Short mmCIF file of C-alpha atoms and ligand atoms in Angstrom, two decimals:
data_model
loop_
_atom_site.label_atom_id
_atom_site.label_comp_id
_atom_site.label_asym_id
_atom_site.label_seq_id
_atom_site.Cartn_x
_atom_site.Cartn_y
_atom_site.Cartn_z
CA UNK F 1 50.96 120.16 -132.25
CA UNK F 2 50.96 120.77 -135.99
CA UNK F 3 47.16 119.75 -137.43
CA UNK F 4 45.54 119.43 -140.42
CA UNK F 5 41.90 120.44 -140.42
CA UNK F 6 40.37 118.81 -143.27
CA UNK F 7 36.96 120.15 -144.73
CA UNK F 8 37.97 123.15 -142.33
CA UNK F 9 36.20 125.41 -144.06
CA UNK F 10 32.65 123.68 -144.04
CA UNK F 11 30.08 124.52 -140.76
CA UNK F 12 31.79 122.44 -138.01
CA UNK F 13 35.48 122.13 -139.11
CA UNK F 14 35.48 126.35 -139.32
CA UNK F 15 34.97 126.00 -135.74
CA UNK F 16 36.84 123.33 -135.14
CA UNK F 17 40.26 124.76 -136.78
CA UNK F 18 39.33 127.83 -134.48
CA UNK F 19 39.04 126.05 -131.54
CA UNK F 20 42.20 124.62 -132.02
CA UNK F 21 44.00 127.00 -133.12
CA UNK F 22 43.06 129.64 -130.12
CA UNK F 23 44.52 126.46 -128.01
CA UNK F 24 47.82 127.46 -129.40
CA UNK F 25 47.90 124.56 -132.05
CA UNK F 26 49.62 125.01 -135.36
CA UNK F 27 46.53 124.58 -137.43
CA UNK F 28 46.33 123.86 -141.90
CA UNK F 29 42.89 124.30 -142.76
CA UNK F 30 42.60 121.62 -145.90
CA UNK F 31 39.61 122.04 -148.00
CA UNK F 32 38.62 121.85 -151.55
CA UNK F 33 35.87 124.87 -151.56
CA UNK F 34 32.55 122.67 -152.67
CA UNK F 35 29.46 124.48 -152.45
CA UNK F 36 29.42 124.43 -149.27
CA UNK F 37 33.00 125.26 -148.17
CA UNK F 38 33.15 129.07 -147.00
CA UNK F 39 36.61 131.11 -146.90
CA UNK F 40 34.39 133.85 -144.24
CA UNK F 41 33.84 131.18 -141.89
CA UNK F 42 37.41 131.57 -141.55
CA UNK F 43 38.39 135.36 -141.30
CA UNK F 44 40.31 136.44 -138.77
CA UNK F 45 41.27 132.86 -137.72
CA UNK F 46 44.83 131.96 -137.19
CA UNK F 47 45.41 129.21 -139.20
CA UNK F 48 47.06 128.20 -142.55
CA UNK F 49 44.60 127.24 -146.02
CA UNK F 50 45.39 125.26 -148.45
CA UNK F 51 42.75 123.87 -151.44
CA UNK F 52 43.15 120.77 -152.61
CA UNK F 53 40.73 117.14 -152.30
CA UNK F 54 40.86 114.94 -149.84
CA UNK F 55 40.84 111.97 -152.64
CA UNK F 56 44.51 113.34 -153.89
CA UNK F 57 47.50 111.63 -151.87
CA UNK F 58 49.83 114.39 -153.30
CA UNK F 59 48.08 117.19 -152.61
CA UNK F 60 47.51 115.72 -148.59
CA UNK F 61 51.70 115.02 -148.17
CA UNK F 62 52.28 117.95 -149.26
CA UNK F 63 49.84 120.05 -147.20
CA UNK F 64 50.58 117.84 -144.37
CA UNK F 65 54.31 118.41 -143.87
CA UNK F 66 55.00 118.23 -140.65
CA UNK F 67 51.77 117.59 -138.91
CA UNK F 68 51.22 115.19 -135.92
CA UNK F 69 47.34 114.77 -136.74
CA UNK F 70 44.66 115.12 -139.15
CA UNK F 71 41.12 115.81 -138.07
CA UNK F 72 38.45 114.75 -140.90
CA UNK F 73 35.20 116.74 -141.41
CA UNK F 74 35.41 116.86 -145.37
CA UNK F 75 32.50 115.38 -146.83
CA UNK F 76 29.45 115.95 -149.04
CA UNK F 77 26.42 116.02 -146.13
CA UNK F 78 23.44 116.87 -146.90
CA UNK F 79 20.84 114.00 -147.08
CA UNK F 80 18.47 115.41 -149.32
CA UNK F 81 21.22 116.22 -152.05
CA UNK F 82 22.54 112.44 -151.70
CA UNK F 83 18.99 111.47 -152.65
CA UNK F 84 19.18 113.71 -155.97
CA UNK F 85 22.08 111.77 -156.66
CA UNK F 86 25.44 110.27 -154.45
CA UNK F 87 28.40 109.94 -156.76
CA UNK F 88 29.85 112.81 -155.19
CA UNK F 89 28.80 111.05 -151.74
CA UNK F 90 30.48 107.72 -152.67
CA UNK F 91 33.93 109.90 -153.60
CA UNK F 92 34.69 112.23 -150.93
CA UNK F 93 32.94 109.99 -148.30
CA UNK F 94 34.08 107.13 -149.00
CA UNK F 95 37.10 106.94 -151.03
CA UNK F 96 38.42 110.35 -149.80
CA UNK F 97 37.98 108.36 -145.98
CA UNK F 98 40.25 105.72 -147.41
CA UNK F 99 42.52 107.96 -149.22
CA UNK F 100 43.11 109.92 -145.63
CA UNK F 101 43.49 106.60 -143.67
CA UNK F 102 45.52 105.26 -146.37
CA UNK F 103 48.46 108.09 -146.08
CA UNK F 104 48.03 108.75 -142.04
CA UNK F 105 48.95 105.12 -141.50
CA UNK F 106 52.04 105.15 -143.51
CA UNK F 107 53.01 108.84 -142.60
CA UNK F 108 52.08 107.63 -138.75
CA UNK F 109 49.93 110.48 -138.10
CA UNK F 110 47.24 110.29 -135.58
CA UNK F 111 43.67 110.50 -137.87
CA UNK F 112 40.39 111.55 -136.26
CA UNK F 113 37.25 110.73 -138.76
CA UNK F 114 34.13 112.63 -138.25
CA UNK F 115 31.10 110.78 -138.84
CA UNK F 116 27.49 110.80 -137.86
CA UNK F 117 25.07 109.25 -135.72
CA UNK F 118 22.52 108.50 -139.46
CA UNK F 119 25.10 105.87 -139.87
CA UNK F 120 23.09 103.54 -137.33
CA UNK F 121 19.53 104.23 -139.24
CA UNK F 122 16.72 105.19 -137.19
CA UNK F 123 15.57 104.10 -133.76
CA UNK F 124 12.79 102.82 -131.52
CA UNK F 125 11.18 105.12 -129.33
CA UNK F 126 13.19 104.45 -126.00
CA UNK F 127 16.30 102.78 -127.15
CA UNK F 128 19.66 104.25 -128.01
CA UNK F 129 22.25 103.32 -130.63
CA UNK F 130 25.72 102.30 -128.72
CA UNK F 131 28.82 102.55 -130.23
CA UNK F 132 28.98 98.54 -131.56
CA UNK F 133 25.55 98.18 -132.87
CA UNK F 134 25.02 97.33 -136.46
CA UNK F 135 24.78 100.04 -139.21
CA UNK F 136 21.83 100.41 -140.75
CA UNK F 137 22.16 103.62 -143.12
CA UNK F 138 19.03 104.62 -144.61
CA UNK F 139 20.33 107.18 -147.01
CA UNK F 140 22.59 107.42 -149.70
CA UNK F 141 24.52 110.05 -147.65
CA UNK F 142 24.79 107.65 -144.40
CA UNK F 143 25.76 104.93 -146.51
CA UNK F 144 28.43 106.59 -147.64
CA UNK F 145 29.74 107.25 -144.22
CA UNK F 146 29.12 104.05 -142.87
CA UNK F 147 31.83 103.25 -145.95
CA UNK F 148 33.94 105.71 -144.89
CA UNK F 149 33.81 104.37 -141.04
CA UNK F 150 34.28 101.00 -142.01
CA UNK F 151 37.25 101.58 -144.07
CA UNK F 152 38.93 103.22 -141.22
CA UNK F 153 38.55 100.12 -138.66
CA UNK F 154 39.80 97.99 -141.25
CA UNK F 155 42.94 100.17 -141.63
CA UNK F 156 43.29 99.94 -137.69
CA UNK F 157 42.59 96.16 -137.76
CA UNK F 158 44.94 95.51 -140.56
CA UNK F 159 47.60 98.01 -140.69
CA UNK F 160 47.59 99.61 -136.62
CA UNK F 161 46.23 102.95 -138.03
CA UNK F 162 46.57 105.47 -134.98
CA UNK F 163 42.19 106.21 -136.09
CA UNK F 164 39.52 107.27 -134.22
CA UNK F 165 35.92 107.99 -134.93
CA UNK F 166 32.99 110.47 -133.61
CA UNK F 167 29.63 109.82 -134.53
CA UNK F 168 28.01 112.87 -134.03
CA UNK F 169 24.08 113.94 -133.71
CA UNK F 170 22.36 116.60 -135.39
CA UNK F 171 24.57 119.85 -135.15
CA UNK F 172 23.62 123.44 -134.98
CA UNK F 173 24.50 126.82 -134.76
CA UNK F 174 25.95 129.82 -136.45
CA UNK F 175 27.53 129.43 -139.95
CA UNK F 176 26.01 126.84 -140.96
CA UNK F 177 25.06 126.19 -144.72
CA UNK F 178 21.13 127.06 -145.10
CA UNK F 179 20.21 124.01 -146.84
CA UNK F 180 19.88 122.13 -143.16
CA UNK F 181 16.85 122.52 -141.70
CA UNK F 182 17.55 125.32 -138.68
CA UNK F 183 19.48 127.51 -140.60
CA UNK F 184 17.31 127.12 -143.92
CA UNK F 185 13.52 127.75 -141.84
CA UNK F 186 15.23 130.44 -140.19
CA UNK F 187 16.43 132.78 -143.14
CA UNK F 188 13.43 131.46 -145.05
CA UNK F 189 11.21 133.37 -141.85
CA UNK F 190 12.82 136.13 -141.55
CA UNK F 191 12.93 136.48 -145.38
CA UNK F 192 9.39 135.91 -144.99
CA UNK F 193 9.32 132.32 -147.06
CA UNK F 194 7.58 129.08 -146.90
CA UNK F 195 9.14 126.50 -144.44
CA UNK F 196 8.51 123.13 -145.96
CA UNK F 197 8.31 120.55 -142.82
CA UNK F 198 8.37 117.56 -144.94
CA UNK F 199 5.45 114.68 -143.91
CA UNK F 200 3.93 114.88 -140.48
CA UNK F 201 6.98 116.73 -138.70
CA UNK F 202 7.13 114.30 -136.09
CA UNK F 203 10.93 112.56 -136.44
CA UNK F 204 12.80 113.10 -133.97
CA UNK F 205 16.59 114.61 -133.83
CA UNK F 206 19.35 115.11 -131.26
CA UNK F 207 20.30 118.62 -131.48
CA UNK F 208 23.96 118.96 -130.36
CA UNK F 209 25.45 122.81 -130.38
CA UNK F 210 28.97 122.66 -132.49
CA UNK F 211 30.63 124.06 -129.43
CA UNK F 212 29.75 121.01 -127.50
CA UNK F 213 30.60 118.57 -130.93
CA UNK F 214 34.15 120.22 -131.14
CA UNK F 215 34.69 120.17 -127.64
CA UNK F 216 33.64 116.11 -127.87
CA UNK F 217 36.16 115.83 -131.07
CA UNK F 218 39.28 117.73 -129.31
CA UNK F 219 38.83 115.18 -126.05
CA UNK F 220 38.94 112.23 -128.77
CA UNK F 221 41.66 113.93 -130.31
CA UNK F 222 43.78 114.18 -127.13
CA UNK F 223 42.34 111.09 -125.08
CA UNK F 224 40.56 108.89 -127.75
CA UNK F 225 41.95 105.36 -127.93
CA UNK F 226 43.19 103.67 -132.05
CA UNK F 227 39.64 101.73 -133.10
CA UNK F 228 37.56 103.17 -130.84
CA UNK F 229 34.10 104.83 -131.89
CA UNK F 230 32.85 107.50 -129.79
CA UNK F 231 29.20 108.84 -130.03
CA UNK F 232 28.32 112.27 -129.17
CA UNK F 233 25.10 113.13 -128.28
CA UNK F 234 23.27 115.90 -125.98
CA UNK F 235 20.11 114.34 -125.01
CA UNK F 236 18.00 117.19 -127.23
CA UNK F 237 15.35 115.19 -128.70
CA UNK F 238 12.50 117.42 -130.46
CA UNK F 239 10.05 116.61 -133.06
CA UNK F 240 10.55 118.81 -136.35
CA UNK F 241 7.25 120.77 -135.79
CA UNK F 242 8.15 121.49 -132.40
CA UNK F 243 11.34 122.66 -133.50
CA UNK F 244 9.72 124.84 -136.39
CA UNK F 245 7.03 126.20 -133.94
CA UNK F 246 10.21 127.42 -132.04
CA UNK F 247 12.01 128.95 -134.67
CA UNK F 248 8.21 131.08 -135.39
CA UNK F 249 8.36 132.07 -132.37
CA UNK F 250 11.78 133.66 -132.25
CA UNK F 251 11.62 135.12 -135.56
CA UNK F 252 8.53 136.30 -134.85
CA UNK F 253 6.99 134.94 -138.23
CA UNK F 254 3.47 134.03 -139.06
CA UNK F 255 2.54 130.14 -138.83
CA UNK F 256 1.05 130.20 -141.79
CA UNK F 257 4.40 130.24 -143.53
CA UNK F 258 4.65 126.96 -142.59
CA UNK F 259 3.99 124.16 -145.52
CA UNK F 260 3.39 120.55 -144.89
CA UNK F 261 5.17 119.51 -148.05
CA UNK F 262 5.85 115.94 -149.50
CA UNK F 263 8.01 113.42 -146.88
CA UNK F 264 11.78 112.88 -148.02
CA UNK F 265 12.09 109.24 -149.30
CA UNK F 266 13.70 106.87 -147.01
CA UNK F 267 13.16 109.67 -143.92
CA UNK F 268 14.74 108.70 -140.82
CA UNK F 269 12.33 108.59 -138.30
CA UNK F 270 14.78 109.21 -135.16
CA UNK F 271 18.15 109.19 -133.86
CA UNK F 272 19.63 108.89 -130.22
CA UNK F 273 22.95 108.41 -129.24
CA UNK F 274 23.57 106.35 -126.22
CA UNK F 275 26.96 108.85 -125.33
CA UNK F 276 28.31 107.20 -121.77
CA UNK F 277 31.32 106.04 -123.60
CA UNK F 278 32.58 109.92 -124.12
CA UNK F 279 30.88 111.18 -120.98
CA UNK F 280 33.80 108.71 -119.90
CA UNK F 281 36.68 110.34 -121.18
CA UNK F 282 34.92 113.74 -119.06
CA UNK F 283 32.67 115.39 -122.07
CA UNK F 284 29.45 116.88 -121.41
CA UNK F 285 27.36 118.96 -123.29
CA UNK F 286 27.70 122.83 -122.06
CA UNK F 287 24.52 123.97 -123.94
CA UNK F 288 20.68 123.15 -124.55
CA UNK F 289 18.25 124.09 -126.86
CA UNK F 290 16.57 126.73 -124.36
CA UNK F 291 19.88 128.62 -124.92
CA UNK F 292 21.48 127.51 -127.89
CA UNK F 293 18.44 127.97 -130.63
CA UNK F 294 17.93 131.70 -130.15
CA UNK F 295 21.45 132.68 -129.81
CA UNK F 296 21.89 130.86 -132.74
CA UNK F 297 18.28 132.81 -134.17
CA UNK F 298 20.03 136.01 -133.32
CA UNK F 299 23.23 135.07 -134.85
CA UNK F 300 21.17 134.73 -138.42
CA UNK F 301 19.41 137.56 -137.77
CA UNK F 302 22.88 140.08 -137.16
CA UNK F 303 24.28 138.34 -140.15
CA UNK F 304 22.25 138.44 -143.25
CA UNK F 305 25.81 139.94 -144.93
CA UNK F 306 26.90 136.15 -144.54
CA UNK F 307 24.02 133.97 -145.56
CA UNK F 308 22.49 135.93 -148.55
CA UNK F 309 25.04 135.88 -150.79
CA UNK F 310 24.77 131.99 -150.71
CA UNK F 311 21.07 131.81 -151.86
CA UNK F 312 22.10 132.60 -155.37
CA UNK F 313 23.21 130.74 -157.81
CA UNK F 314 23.47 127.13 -157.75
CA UNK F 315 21.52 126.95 -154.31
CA UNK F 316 18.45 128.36 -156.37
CA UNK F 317 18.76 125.29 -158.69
CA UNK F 318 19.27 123.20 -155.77
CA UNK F 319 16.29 124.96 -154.06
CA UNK F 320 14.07 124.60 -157.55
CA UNK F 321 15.06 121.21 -157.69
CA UNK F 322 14.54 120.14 -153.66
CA UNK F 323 11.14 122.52 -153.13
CA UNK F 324 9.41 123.81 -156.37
CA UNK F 325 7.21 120.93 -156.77
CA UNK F 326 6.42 120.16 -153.16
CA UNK F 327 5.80 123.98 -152.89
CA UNK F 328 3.21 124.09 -155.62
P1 NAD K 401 29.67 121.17 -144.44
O1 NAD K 401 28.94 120.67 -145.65
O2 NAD K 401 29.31 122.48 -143.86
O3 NAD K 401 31.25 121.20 -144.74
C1 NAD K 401 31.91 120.21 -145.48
C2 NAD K 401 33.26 120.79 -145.88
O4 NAD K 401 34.00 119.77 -146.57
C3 NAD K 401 33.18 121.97 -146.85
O5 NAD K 401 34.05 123.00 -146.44
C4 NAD K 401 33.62 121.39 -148.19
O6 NAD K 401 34.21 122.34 -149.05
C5 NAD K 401 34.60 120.34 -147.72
N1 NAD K 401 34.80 119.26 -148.71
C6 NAD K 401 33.85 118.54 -149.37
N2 NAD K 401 34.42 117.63 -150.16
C7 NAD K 401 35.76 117.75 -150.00
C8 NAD K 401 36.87 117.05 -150.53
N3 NAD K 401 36.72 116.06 -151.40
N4 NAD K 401 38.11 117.42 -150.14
C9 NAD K 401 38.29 118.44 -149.25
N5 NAD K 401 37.26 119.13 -148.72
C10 NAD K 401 36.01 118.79 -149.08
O7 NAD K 401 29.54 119.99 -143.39
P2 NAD K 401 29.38 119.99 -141.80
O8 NAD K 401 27.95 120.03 -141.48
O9 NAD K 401 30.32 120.95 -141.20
O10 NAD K 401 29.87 118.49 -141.50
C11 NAD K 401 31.25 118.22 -141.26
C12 NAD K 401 31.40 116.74 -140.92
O11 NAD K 401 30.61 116.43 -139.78
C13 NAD K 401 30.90 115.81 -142.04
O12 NAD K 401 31.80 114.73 -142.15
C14 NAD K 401 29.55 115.34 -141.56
O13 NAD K 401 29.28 114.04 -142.05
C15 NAD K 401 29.75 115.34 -140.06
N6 NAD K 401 28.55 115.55 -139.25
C16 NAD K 401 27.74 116.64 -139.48
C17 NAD K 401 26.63 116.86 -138.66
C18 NAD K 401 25.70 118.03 -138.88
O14 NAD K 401 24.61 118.05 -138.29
N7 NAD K 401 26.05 119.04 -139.66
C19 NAD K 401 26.35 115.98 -137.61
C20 NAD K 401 27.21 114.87 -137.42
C21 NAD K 401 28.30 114.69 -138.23
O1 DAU K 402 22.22 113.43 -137.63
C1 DAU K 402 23.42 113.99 -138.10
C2 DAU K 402 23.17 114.49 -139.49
O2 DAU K 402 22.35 115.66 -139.34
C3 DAU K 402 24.44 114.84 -140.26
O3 DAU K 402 25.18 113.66 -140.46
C4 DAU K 402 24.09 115.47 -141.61
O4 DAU K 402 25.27 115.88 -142.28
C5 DAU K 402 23.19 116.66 -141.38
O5 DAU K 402 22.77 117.16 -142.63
C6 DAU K 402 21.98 116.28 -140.54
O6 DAU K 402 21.10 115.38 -141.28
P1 DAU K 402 19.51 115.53 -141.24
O7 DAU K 402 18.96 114.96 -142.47
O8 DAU K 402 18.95 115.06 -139.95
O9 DAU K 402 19.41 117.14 -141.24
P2 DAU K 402 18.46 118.15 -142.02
O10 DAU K 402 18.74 119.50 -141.46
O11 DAU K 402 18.52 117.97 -143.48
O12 DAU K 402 17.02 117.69 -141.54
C7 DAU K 402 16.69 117.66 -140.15
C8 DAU K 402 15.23 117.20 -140.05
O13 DAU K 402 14.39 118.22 -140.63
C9 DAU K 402 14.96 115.93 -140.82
O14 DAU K 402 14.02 115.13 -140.10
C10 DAU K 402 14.34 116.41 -142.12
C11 DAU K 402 13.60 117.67 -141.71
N1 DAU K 402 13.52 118.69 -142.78
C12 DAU K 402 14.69 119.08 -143.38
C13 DAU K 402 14.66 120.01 -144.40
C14 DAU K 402 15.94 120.45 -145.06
C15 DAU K 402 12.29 119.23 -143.15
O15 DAU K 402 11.23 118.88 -142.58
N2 DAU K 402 12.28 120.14 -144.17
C16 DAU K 402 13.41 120.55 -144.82
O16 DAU K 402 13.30 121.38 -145.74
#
């Protein structure tokens, strides 16, 4: 199978387009380099690159010659950034998911949208969001992927697109950008920083290990049904400051780095995935926290060549912008 790996280059879809491509699929890694978008999470991978925006139809026929199916994690994704301001949000997330639906349908190519569990908003203590409840986004960031989802069904419903969707939880593990919160209060300890745990630290995320999301996004791939909406989940539910206390612990950093800062507006409170739909189609989850977080610590720690070159430049703005004032 020919693929095209869209926002390949980003945290997941760098593993992703390796995963695939060390299956023996023909693999175009399609990505348009935003802050966040990282040629070295590709070296040494055996796959094609191509820039170019998800929002241009040219620029997709053309780098999609030939492929069978096109696997979406291109977005802007970072909540707190959305709140700062979402135009970018509203472009790539939502009119770059119609763009994508709107040339796989006619070019009858099999699309496979990437989306996130924040599109349901947050949840009661002991209930779990199933694949047909109501959206709810809180931020600017989930609504712009509960756009982008919703576009997509009504491409299926109107037009028999060949789309699915994954809705996936809170994803971690090594290259990711260090604005989220693992990677960012782990460089920040062993860099010696503040960690700013914003309110009381008590919400509540899912933390899924990319191996186990791309894993759950190759079955859909292969096995996934046109329409359907598949959450993935793996039943790792920790409060922040539990969480941070962890991440002390493994980088051996002093607690008093950490800095009960101002809340982030509109904060989620929890997420939980109700996943029996995709434990269906034969996914599990191969990894928990116990062994995922400090393999994940260690991979930061053995590769300071590829995370401090990105705190410079515009992530210090962002950083200034996002922390000064809650830091003072
Ligand atoms: P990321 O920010 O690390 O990567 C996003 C990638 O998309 C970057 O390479 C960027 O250059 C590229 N991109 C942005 N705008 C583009 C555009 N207009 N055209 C082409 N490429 C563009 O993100 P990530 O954490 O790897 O997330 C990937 C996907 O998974 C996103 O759709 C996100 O909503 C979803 N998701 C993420 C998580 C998580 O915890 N990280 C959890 C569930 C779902
Ligand atoms: O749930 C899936 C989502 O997970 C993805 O769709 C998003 O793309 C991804 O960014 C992530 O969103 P979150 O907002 O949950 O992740 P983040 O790492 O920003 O924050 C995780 C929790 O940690 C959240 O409750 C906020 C808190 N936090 C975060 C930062 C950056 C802090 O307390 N301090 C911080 O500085």
């Amino acid at each position: 199978m020919r693929a095209l790996v869209s926002g390949g280059a980003g945290f997941i879809g760098s593993h992703f387009a390796k995963r695939l491509a060390a299956a023996g699929e023909n693999v175009v890694v399609f990505d348009k380099l935003t802050y966040s978008g990282n040629p070295a999470n590709l070296e040494g991978a055996d796959v094609e690159f191509v820039e170019g925006d998800i929002c241009d139809l040219d620029a997709l026929a053309s780098a999609g010659t030939g492929c069978e199916a096109v696997v979406n994690f291109a977005a802007e994704t970072h909540v707190d950034r959305s709140i700062l301001g979402a135009s970018e949000f509203v472009e790539t997330d939502v009119l770059g998911a119609y763009a994508l639906v709107s040339w796989t349908k006619e070019a009858g190519i099999r699309l496979v949208q990437v989306s996130t569990d924040e599109v349901y908003g947050d949840v009661p203590v002991g209930e779990s969001s199933s694949e047909d409840d109501p959206l709810r986004p809180s931020s600017p960031y989930a609504a712009s992927k509960a756009g982008g989802d919703l576009q997509i069904l009504a491409a299926v419903r109107t037009y028999g697109a060949n789309a699915s969707i994954t809705r996936g939880s809170n994803t971690y593990g090594p290259n990711q950008y260090p604005e989220k919160v693992i990677p960012l209060f782990v460089t920040n300890a062993l860099d010696g920083e503040p960690l700013p745990l914003y309110g009381d630290g008590r919400q509540t995320r899912d933390w899924l290990h990319v191996d186990d999301h791309c894993a759950a996004i190759e079955l859909v791939l292969r096995e996934g049904g046109p329409g359907e909406v598949y959450n993935v989940g793996a039943g790792e539910e920790l409060e922040n400051r539990e969480l941070t206390r962890r991440i002390l612990e493994l980088t051996g950093a002093d607690e008093s780095l950490v800095r009960h800062v101002e809340d982030r507006a509109g904060h989620d409170r929890r997420y939980s995935l109700d996943s029996s739909k995709l434990h269906g189609l034969g996914w599990s989850p191969r990894h928990t926290l116990a062994d995922g977080l400090p393999e994940t610590v260690e991979w930061y720690r053995s590769n300071r060549a590829w995370w401090e070159p990105l705190k410079s430049g515009e992530y210090l703005d962002y950083y200034r912008r996002q922390y000064a004032e809650r830091l003072t």
